[in-house]
Amino acid sequence: MGIYDKYVLPKILNMVMQTPDLTKLRAALVPMAKGRVLEIGIGSGLNLPFYDKQVKVTGVDPSAELQVYARDLARDHAIDVEFVTDTAEALASENNFFDTAVVTWSLCTIPNATDTLLEVHRILKPRGKLIFVEHGRAPDASVVKWQDRLNPTWRKITGGCNLNREPDQSLIDTGFTIDHLDQGYLRGPRWATYTYRGIAQPNK
Protein backbone atom coordinates (compact mmCIF):
# COMPACT_ATOMS: atom_id res chain seq x y z
CA MET A 1 0.00 0.00 0.00
CA GLY A 2 1.45 3.35 -1.07
CA ILE A 3 1.48 6.66 0.76
CA TYR A 4 -1.59 7.92 -1.14
CA ASP A 5 -3.72 4.87 -0.28
CA LYS A 6 -2.56 4.71 3.33
CA TYR A 7 -2.53 8.37 4.37
CA VAL A 8 -4.22 10.61 1.80
CA LEU A 9 -7.18 8.58 0.49
CA PRO A 10 -8.72 7.84 3.94
CA LYS A 11 -8.93 11.57 4.67
CA ILE A 12 -10.50 12.27 1.27
CA LEU A 13 -13.05 9.47 1.65
CA ASN A 14 -14.02 10.56 5.14
CA MET A 15 -14.66 14.08 3.84
CA VAL A 16 -16.53 13.35 0.60
CA MET A 17 -18.81 10.74 2.17
CA GLN A 18 -20.34 13.38 4.46
CA THR A 19 -22.38 15.26 1.85
CA PRO A 20 -25.95 16.22 2.85
CA ASP A 21 -27.52 13.80 0.36
CA LEU A 22 -25.55 10.84 1.68
CA THR A 23 -26.18 11.82 5.28
CA LYS A 24 -29.92 12.03 4.59
CA LEU A 25 -29.93 8.46 3.24
CA ARG A 26 -27.98 7.19 6.25
CA ALA A 27 -30.46 8.87 8.59
CA ALA A 28 -33.40 7.26 6.79
CA LEU A 29 -32.10 3.68 6.60
CA VAL A 30 -29.56 2.94 9.32
CA PRO A 31 -32.02 3.32 12.26
CA MET A 32 -33.90 0.30 10.87
CA ALA A 33 -31.05 -1.96 12.00
CA LYS A 34 -31.91 -4.05 15.05
CA GLY A 35 -30.25 -6.58 17.33
CA ARG A 36 -26.88 -7.95 16.32
CA VAL A 37 -25.70 -5.88 13.38
CA LEU A 38 -22.94 -6.63 10.89
CA GLU A 39 -21.72 -3.57 9.00
CA ILE A 40 -19.70 -4.38 5.91
CA GLY A 41 -17.26 -1.61 5.04
CA ILE A 42 -17.72 0.40 8.20
CA GLY A 43 -14.95 2.73 7.02
CA SER A 44 -14.78 5.94 9.03
CA GLY A 45 -18.00 5.10 10.89
CA LEU A 46 -20.33 7.64 9.31
CA ASN A 47 -23.32 5.36 9.92
CA LEU A 48 -22.65 5.09 13.64
CA PRO A 49 -24.52 8.25 14.77
CA PHE A 50 -27.72 6.83 13.27
CA TYR A 51 -27.85 3.44 14.98
CA ASP A 52 -30.28 2.70 17.76
CA LYS A 53 -28.34 2.71 21.02
CA GLN A 54 -29.52 -0.84 21.77
CA VAL A 55 -27.76 -2.54 18.85
CA LYS A 56 -24.48 -4.42 18.99
CA VAL A 57 -22.42 -3.68 15.88
CA THR A 58 -19.62 -5.71 14.36
CA GLY A 59 -17.87 -3.45 11.87
CA VAL A 60 -15.70 -5.00 9.18
CA ASP A 61 -13.23 -2.99 7.11
CA PRO A 62 -9.70 -3.66 5.87
CA SER A 63 -8.65 -0.03 6.43
CA ALA A 64 -7.19 0.48 9.89
CA GLU A 65 -6.67 4.12 8.94
CA LEU A 66 -10.39 4.72 8.39
CA GLN A 67 -11.27 2.84 11.55
CA VAL A 68 -9.42 5.47 13.59
CA TYR A 69 -12.26 7.88 12.72
CA ALA A 70 -14.88 5.19 13.38
CA ARG A 71 -13.60 4.41 16.87
CA ASP A 72 -13.90 8.07 17.81
CA LEU A 73 -17.49 8.22 16.56
CA ALA A 74 -18.43 5.00 18.36
CA ARG A 75 -17.15 6.47 21.60
CA ASP A 76 -18.80 9.85 21.04
CA HIS A 77 -22.21 8.29 20.29
CA ALA A 78 -22.00 5.45 22.84
CA ILE A 79 -22.48 2.70 20.23
CA ASP A 80 -21.26 -0.79 21.14
CA VAL A 81 -18.95 -1.72 18.26
CA GLU A 82 -16.51 -4.56 17.72
CA PHE A 83 -14.08 -3.52 14.99
CA VAL A 84 -12.66 -6.17 12.67
CA THR A 85 -9.81 -5.20 10.36
CA ASP A 86 -10.38 -7.83 7.72
CA THR A 87 -11.87 -8.44 4.30
CA ALA A 88 -15.57 -9.18 3.92
CA GLU A 89 -15.23 -12.13 1.56
CA ALA A 90 -14.59 -14.58 4.42
CA LEU A 91 -16.28 -13.59 7.67
CA ALA A 92 -15.34 -15.16 10.99
CA SER A 93 -18.91 -15.71 12.17
CA GLU A 94 -21.20 -18.67 12.65
CA ASN A 95 -24.18 -19.27 10.40
CA ASN A 96 -27.48 -17.47 11.10
CA PHE A 97 -25.93 -15.22 13.74
CA PHE A 98 -26.83 -11.62 12.84
CA ASP A 99 -30.24 -9.97 12.82
CA THR A 100 -29.25 -7.20 10.43
CA ALA A 101 -26.50 -6.46 7.94
CA VAL A 102 -25.72 -2.96 6.73
CA VAL A 103 -23.69 -2.10 3.65
CA THR A 104 -23.44 1.48 2.39
CA TRP A 105 -21.28 2.56 -0.53
CA SER A 106 -19.00 -0.46 -0.12
CA LEU A 107 -20.05 -3.14 -2.63
CA CYS A 108 -18.62 -0.87 -5.33
CA THR A 109 -15.13 -1.27 -3.85
CA ILE A 110 -14.98 -4.78 -2.39
CA PRO A 111 -12.87 -6.86 -4.81
CA ASN A 112 -15.30 -9.79 -4.83
CA ALA A 113 -18.78 -8.50 -4.07
CA THR A 114 -20.35 -11.87 -4.89
CA ASP A 115 -18.38 -13.72 -2.24
CA THR A 116 -19.16 -10.96 0.25
CA LEU A 117 -22.90 -11.17 -0.34
CA LEU A 118 -22.79 -14.96 -0.07
CA GLU A 119 -21.12 -14.54 3.31
CA VAL A 120 -23.74 -12.02 4.40
CA HIS A 121 -26.43 -14.48 3.30
CA ARG A 122 -24.77 -17.18 5.41
CA ILE A 123 -24.46 -15.20 8.61
CA LEU A 124 -27.91 -13.56 8.55
CA LYS A 125 -30.77 -15.21 10.41
CA PRO A 126 -33.55 -16.60 8.20
CA ARG A 127 -35.71 -13.54 8.89
CA GLY A 128 -32.80 -11.15 9.01
CA LYS A 129 -32.52 -8.15 6.74
CA LEU A 130 -29.86 -6.44 4.70
CA ILE A 131 -30.01 -2.66 4.57
CA PHE A 132 -28.12 -1.30 1.58
CA VAL A 133 -27.23 1.97 -0.13
CA GLU A 134 -24.94 1.73 -3.15
CA HIS A 135 -24.10 3.71 -6.24
CA GLY A 136 -23.77 1.88 -9.52
CA ARG A 137 -24.73 1.39 -13.13
CA ALA A 138 -27.20 3.96 -14.42
CA PRO A 139 -30.21 3.13 -16.62
CA ASP A 140 -29.28 5.70 -19.28
CA ALA A 141 -27.05 4.51 -22.11
CA SER A 142 -25.33 7.87 -22.43
CA VAL A 143 -24.38 7.81 -18.74
CA VAL A 144 -23.30 4.16 -18.84
CA LYS A 145 -20.96 5.00 -21.71
CA TRP A 146 -19.14 7.45 -19.46
CA GLN A 147 -19.20 5.10 -16.48
CA ASP A 148 -17.53 2.37 -18.50
CA ARG A 149 -15.05 4.81 -20.02
CA LEU A 150 -14.05 6.41 -16.72
CA ASN A 151 -14.08 3.28 -14.56
CA PRO A 152 -10.43 2.15 -15.03
CA THR A 153 -9.06 5.56 -14.00
CA TRP A 154 -11.68 6.04 -11.28
CA ARG A 155 -10.70 2.73 -9.66
CA LYS A 156 -7.06 3.77 -9.46
CA ILE A 157 -7.72 7.06 -7.65
CA THR A 158 -10.51 5.87 -5.31
CA GLY A 159 -9.04 2.71 -3.80
CA GLY A 160 -10.83 0.29 -6.14
CA CYS A 161 -14.31 1.84 -6.39
CA ASN A 162 -16.30 0.80 -9.47
CA LEU A 163 -18.83 3.08 -11.16
CA ASN A 164 -20.72 0.44 -13.11
CA ARG A 165 -21.65 -2.45 -10.83
CA GLU A 166 -25.29 -3.52 -10.47
CA PRO A 167 -25.94 -4.08 -6.76
CA ASP A 168 -29.58 -5.05 -7.17
CA GLN A 169 -28.73 -7.85 -9.57
CA SER A 170 -25.86 -8.96 -7.33
CA LEU A 171 -28.29 -9.33 -4.43
CA ILE A 172 -30.68 -11.42 -6.49
CA ASP A 173 -27.84 -13.58 -7.83
CA THR A 174 -26.62 -14.39 -4.32
CA GLY A 175 -29.95 -15.53 -2.91
CA PHE A 176 -31.64 -12.38 -1.63
CA THR A 177 -35.15 -11.12 -2.19
CA ILE A 178 -35.36 -7.34 -2.45
CA ASP A 179 -38.33 -6.22 -0.38
CA HIS A 180 -37.95 -2.52 -1.12
CA LEU A 181 -35.83 -0.68 -3.67
CA ASP A 182 -35.51 3.01 -4.54
CA GLN A 183 -33.29 4.16 -7.37
CA GLY A 184 -32.29 7.51 -8.77
CA TYR A 185 -29.63 10.14 -9.24
CA LEU A 186 -28.33 12.22 -6.38
CA ARG A 187 -26.86 15.67 -6.90
CA GLY A 188 -23.52 15.63 -8.66
CA PRO A 189 -22.11 14.06 -11.82
CA ARG A 190 -24.59 11.54 -13.18
CA TRP A 191 -21.89 8.97 -13.88
CA ALA A 192 -21.07 8.83 -10.14
CA THR A 193 -24.41 9.39 -8.41
CA TYR A 194 -26.94 6.82 -9.61
CA THR A 195 -27.97 5.22 -6.32
CA TYR A 196 -29.72 2.03 -5.21
CA ARG A 197 -31.12 1.87 -1.66
CA GLY A 198 -33.44 -0.52 0.09
CA ILE A 199 -34.02 -3.65 2.14
CA ALA A 200 -33.35 -7.27 1.19
CA GLN A 201 -33.87 -10.61 2.93
CA PRO A 202 -31.96 -13.87 2.52
CA ASN A 203 -33.85 -16.72 0.90
CA LYS A 204 -33.55 -19.51 3.48
CSV table of C-alpha atoms in Angstrom, one decimal:
chain,number,residue,atom,x,y,z
A,1,MET,CA,0.0,0.0,0.0
A,2,GLY,CA,1.5,3.3,-1.1
A,3,ILE,CA,1.5,6.7,0.8
A,4,TYR,CA,-1.6,7.9,-1.1
A,5,ASP,CA,-3.7,4.9,-0.3
A,6,LYS,CA,-2.6,4.7,3.3
A,7,TYR,CA,-2.5,8.4,4.4
A,8,VAL,CA,-4.2,10.6,1.8
A,9,LEU,CA,-7.2,8.6,0.5
A,10,PRO,CA,-8.7,7.8,3.9
A,11,LYS,CA,-8.9,11.6,4.7
A,12,ILE,CA,-10.5,12.3,1.3
A,13,LEU,CA,-13.1,9.5,1.6
A,14,ASN,CA,-14.0,10.6,5.1
A,15,MET,CA,-14.7,14.1,3.8
A,16,VAL,CA,-16.5,13.3,0.6
A,17,MET,CA,-18.8,10.7,2.2
A,18,GLN,CA,-20.3,13.4,4.5
A,19,THR,CA,-22.4,15.3,1.9
A,20,PRO,CA,-25.9,16.2,2.8
A,21,ASP,CA,-27.5,13.8,0.4
A,22,LEU,CA,-25.5,10.8,1.7
A,23,THR,CA,-26.2,11.8,5.3
A,24,LYS,CA,-29.9,12.0,4.6
A,25,LEU,CA,-29.9,8.5,3.2
A,26,ARG,CA,-28.0,7.2,6.3
A,27,ALA,CA,-30.5,8.9,8.6
A,28,ALA,CA,-33.4,7.3,6.8
A,29,LEU,CA,-32.1,3.7,6.6
A,30,VAL,CA,-29.6,2.9,9.3
A,31,PRO,CA,-32.0,3.3,12.3
A,32,MET,CA,-33.9,0.3,10.9
A,33,ALA,CA,-31.1,-2.0,12.0
A,34,LYS,CA,-31.9,-4.1,15.1
A,35,GLY,CA,-30.2,-6.6,17.3
A,36,ARG,CA,-26.9,-8.0,16.3
A,37,VAL,CA,-25.7,-5.9,13.4
A,38,LEU,CA,-22.9,-6.6,10.9
A,39,GLU,CA,-21.7,-3.6,9.0
A,40,ILE,CA,-19.7,-4.4,5.9
A,41,GLY,CA,-17.3,-1.6,5.0
A,42,ILE,CA,-17.7,0.4,8.2
A,43,GLY,CA,-15.0,2.7,7.0
A,44,SER,CA,-14.8,5.9,9.0
A,45,GLY,CA,-18.0,5.1,10.9
A,46,LEU,CA,-20.3,7.6,9.3
A,47,ASN,CA,-23.3,5.4,9.9
A,48,LEU,CA,-22.6,5.1,13.6
A,49,PRO,CA,-24.5,8.2,14.8
A,50,PHE,CA,-27.7,6.8,13.3
A,51,TYR,CA,-27.8,3.4,15.0
A,52,ASP,CA,-30.3,2.7,17.8
A,53,LYS,CA,-28.3,2.7,21.0
A,54,GLN,CA,-29.5,-0.8,21.8
A,55,VAL,CA,-27.8,-2.5,18.9
A,56,LYS,CA,-24.5,-4.4,19.0
A,57,VAL,CA,-22.4,-3.7,15.9
A,58,THR,CA,-19.6,-5.7,14.4
A,59,GLY,CA,-17.9,-3.4,11.9
A,60,VAL,CA,-15.7,-5.0,9.2
A,61,ASP,CA,-13.2,-3.0,7.1
A,62,PRO,CA,-9.7,-3.7,5.9
A,63,SER,CA,-8.6,0.0,6.4
A,64,ALA,CA,-7.2,0.5,9.9
A,65,GLU,CA,-6.7,4.1,8.9
A,66,LEU,CA,-10.4,4.7,8.4
A,67,GLN,CA,-11.3,2.8,11.5
A,68,VAL,CA,-9.4,5.5,13.6
A,69,TYR,CA,-12.3,7.9,12.7
A,70,ALA,CA,-14.9,5.2,13.4
A,71,ARG,CA,-13.6,4.4,16.9
A,72,ASP,CA,-13.9,8.1,17.8
A,73,LEU,CA,-17.5,8.2,16.6
A,74,ALA,CA,-18.4,5.0,18.4
A,75,ARG,CA,-17.2,6.5,21.6
A,76,ASP,CA,-18.8,9.9,21.0
A,77,HIS,CA,-22.2,8.3,20.3
A,78,ALA,CA,-22.0,5.4,22.8
A,79,ILE,CA,-22.5,2.7,20.2
A,80,ASP,CA,-21.3,-0.8,21.1
A,81,VAL,CA,-18.9,-1.7,18.3
A,82,GLU,CA,-16.5,-4.6,17.7
A,83,PHE,CA,-14.1,-3.5,15.0
A,84,VAL,CA,-12.7,-6.2,12.7
A,85,THR,CA,-9.8,-5.2,10.4
A,86,ASP,CA,-10.4,-7.8,7.7
A,87,THR,CA,-11.9,-8.4,4.3
A,88,ALA,CA,-15.6,-9.2,3.9
A,89,GLU,CA,-15.2,-12.1,1.6
A,90,ALA,CA,-14.6,-14.6,4.4
A,91,LEU,CA,-16.3,-13.6,7.7
A,92,ALA,CA,-15.3,-15.2,11.0
A,93,SER,CA,-18.9,-15.7,12.2
A,94,GLU,CA,-21.2,-18.7,12.7
A,95,ASN,CA,-24.2,-19.3,10.4
A,96,ASN,CA,-27.5,-17.5,11.1
A,97,PHE,CA,-25.9,-15.2,13.7
A,98,PHE,CA,-26.8,-11.6,12.8
A,99,ASP,CA,-30.2,-10.0,12.8
A,100,THR,CA,-29.2,-7.2,10.4
A,101,ALA,CA,-26.5,-6.5,7.9
A,102,VAL,CA,-25.7,-3.0,6.7
A,103,VAL,CA,-23.7,-2.1,3.6
A,104,THR,CA,-23.4,1.5,2.4
A,105,TRP,CA,-21.3,2.6,-0.5
A,106,SER,CA,-19.0,-0.5,-0.1
A,107,LEU,CA,-20.1,-3.1,-2.6
A,108,CYS,CA,-18.6,-0.9,-5.3
A,109,THR,CA,-15.1,-1.3,-3.9
A,110,ILE,CA,-15.0,-4.8,-2.4
A,111,PRO,CA,-12.9,-6.9,-4.8
A,112,ASN,CA,-15.3,-9.8,-4.8
A,113,ALA,CA,-18.8,-8.5,-4.1
A,114,THR,CA,-20.4,-11.9,-4.9
A,115,ASP,CA,-18.4,-13.7,-2.2
A,116,THR,CA,-19.2,-11.0,0.2
A,117,LEU,CA,-22.9,-11.2,-0.3
A,118,LEU,CA,-22.8,-15.0,-0.1
A,119,GLU,CA,-21.1,-14.5,3.3
A,120,VAL,CA,-23.7,-12.0,4.4
A,121,HIS,CA,-26.4,-14.5,3.3
A,122,ARG,CA,-24.8,-17.2,5.4
A,123,ILE,CA,-24.5,-15.2,8.6
A,124,LEU,CA,-27.9,-13.6,8.6
A,125,LYS,CA,-30.8,-15.2,10.4
A,126,PRO,CA,-33.6,-16.6,8.2
A,127,ARG,CA,-35.7,-13.5,8.9
A,128,GLY,CA,-32.8,-11.1,9.0
A,129,LYS,CA,-32.5,-8.2,6.7
A,130,LEU,CA,-29.9,-6.4,4.7
A,131,ILE,CA,-30.0,-2.7,4.6
A,132,PHE,CA,-28.1,-1.3,1.6
A,133,VAL,CA,-27.2,2.0,-0.1
A,134,GLU,CA,-24.9,1.7,-3.1
A,135,HIS,CA,-24.1,3.7,-6.2
A,136,GLY,CA,-23.8,1.9,-9.5
A,137,ARG,CA,-24.7,1.4,-13.1
A,138,ALA,CA,-27.2,4.0,-14.4
A,139,PRO,CA,-30.2,3.1,-16.6
A,140,ASP,CA,-29.3,5.7,-19.3
A,141,ALA,CA,-27.1,4.5,-22.1
A,142,SER,CA,-25.3,7.9,-22.4
A,143,VAL,CA,-24.4,7.8,-18.7
A,144,VAL,CA,-23.3,4.2,-18.8
A,145,LYS,CA,-21.0,5.0,-21.7
A,146,TRP,CA,-19.1,7.5,-19.5
A,147,GLN,CA,-19.2,5.1,-16.5
A,148,ASP,CA,-17.5,2.4,-18.5
A,149,ARG,CA,-15.0,4.8,-20.0
A,150,LEU,CA,-14.0,6.4,-16.7
A,151,ASN,CA,-14.1,3.3,-14.6
A,152,PRO,CA,-10.4,2.1,-15.0
A,153,THR,CA,-9.1,5.6,-14.0
A,154,TRP,CA,-11.7,6.0,-11.3
A,155,ARG,CA,-10.7,2.7,-9.7
A,156,LYS,CA,-7.1,3.8,-9.5
A,157,ILE,CA,-7.7,7.1,-7.6
A,158,THR,CA,-10.5,5.9,-5.3
A,159,GLY,CA,-9.0,2.7,-3.8
A,160,GLY,CA,-10.8,0.3,-6.1
A,161,CYS,CA,-14.3,1.8,-6.4
A,162,ASN,CA,-16.3,0.8,-9.5
A,163,LEU,CA,-18.8,3.1,-11.2
A,164,ASN,CA,-20.7,0.4,-13.1
A,165,ARG,CA,-21.6,-2.5,-10.8
A,166,GLU,CA,-25.3,-3.5,-10.5
A,167,PRO,CA,-25.9,-4.1,-6.8
A,168,ASP,CA,-29.6,-5.0,-7.2
A,169,GLN,CA,-28.7,-7.9,-9.6
A,170,SER,CA,-25.9,-9.0,-7.3
A,171,LEU,CA,-28.3,-9.3,-4.4
A,172,ILE,CA,-30.7,-11.4,-6.5
A,173,ASP,CA,-27.8,-13.6,-7.8
A,174,THR,CA,-26.6,-14.4,-4.3
A,175,GLY,CA,-30.0,-15.5,-2.9
A,176,PHE,CA,-31.6,-12.4,-1.6
A,177,THR,CA,-35.1,-11.1,-2.2
A,178,ILE,CA,-35.4,-7.3,-2.5
A,179,ASP,CA,-38.3,-6.2,-0.4
A,180,HIS,CA,-37.9,-2.5,-1.1
A,181,LEU,CA,-35.8,-0.7,-3.7
A,182,ASP,CA,-35.5,3.0,-4.5
A,183,GLN,CA,-33.3,4.2,-7.4
A,184,GLY,CA,-32.3,7.5,-8.8
A,185,TYR,CA,-29.6,10.1,-9.2
A,186,LEU,CA,-28.3,12.2,-6.4
A,187,ARG,CA,-26.9,15.7,-6.9
A,188,GLY,CA,-23.5,15.6,-8.7
A,189,PRO,CA,-22.1,14.1,-11.8
A,190,ARG,CA,-24.6,11.5,-13.2
A,191,TRP,CA,-21.9,9.0,-13.9
A,192,ALA,CA,-21.1,8.8,-10.1
A,193,THR,CA,-24.4,9.4,-8.4
A,194,TYR,CA,-26.9,6.8,-9.6
A,195,THR,CA,-28.0,5.2,-6.3
A,196,TYR,CA,-29.7,2.0,-5.2
A,197,ARG,CA,-31.1,1.9,-1.7
A,198,GLY,CA,-33.4,-0.5,0.1
A,199,ILE,CA,-34.0,-3.7,2.1
A,200,ALA,CA,-33.3,-7.3,1.2
A,201,GLN,CA,-33.9,-10.6,2.9
A,202,PRO,CA,-32.0,-13.9,2.5
A,203,ASN,CA,-33.8,-16.7,0.9
A,204,LYS,CA,-33.6,-19.5,3.5
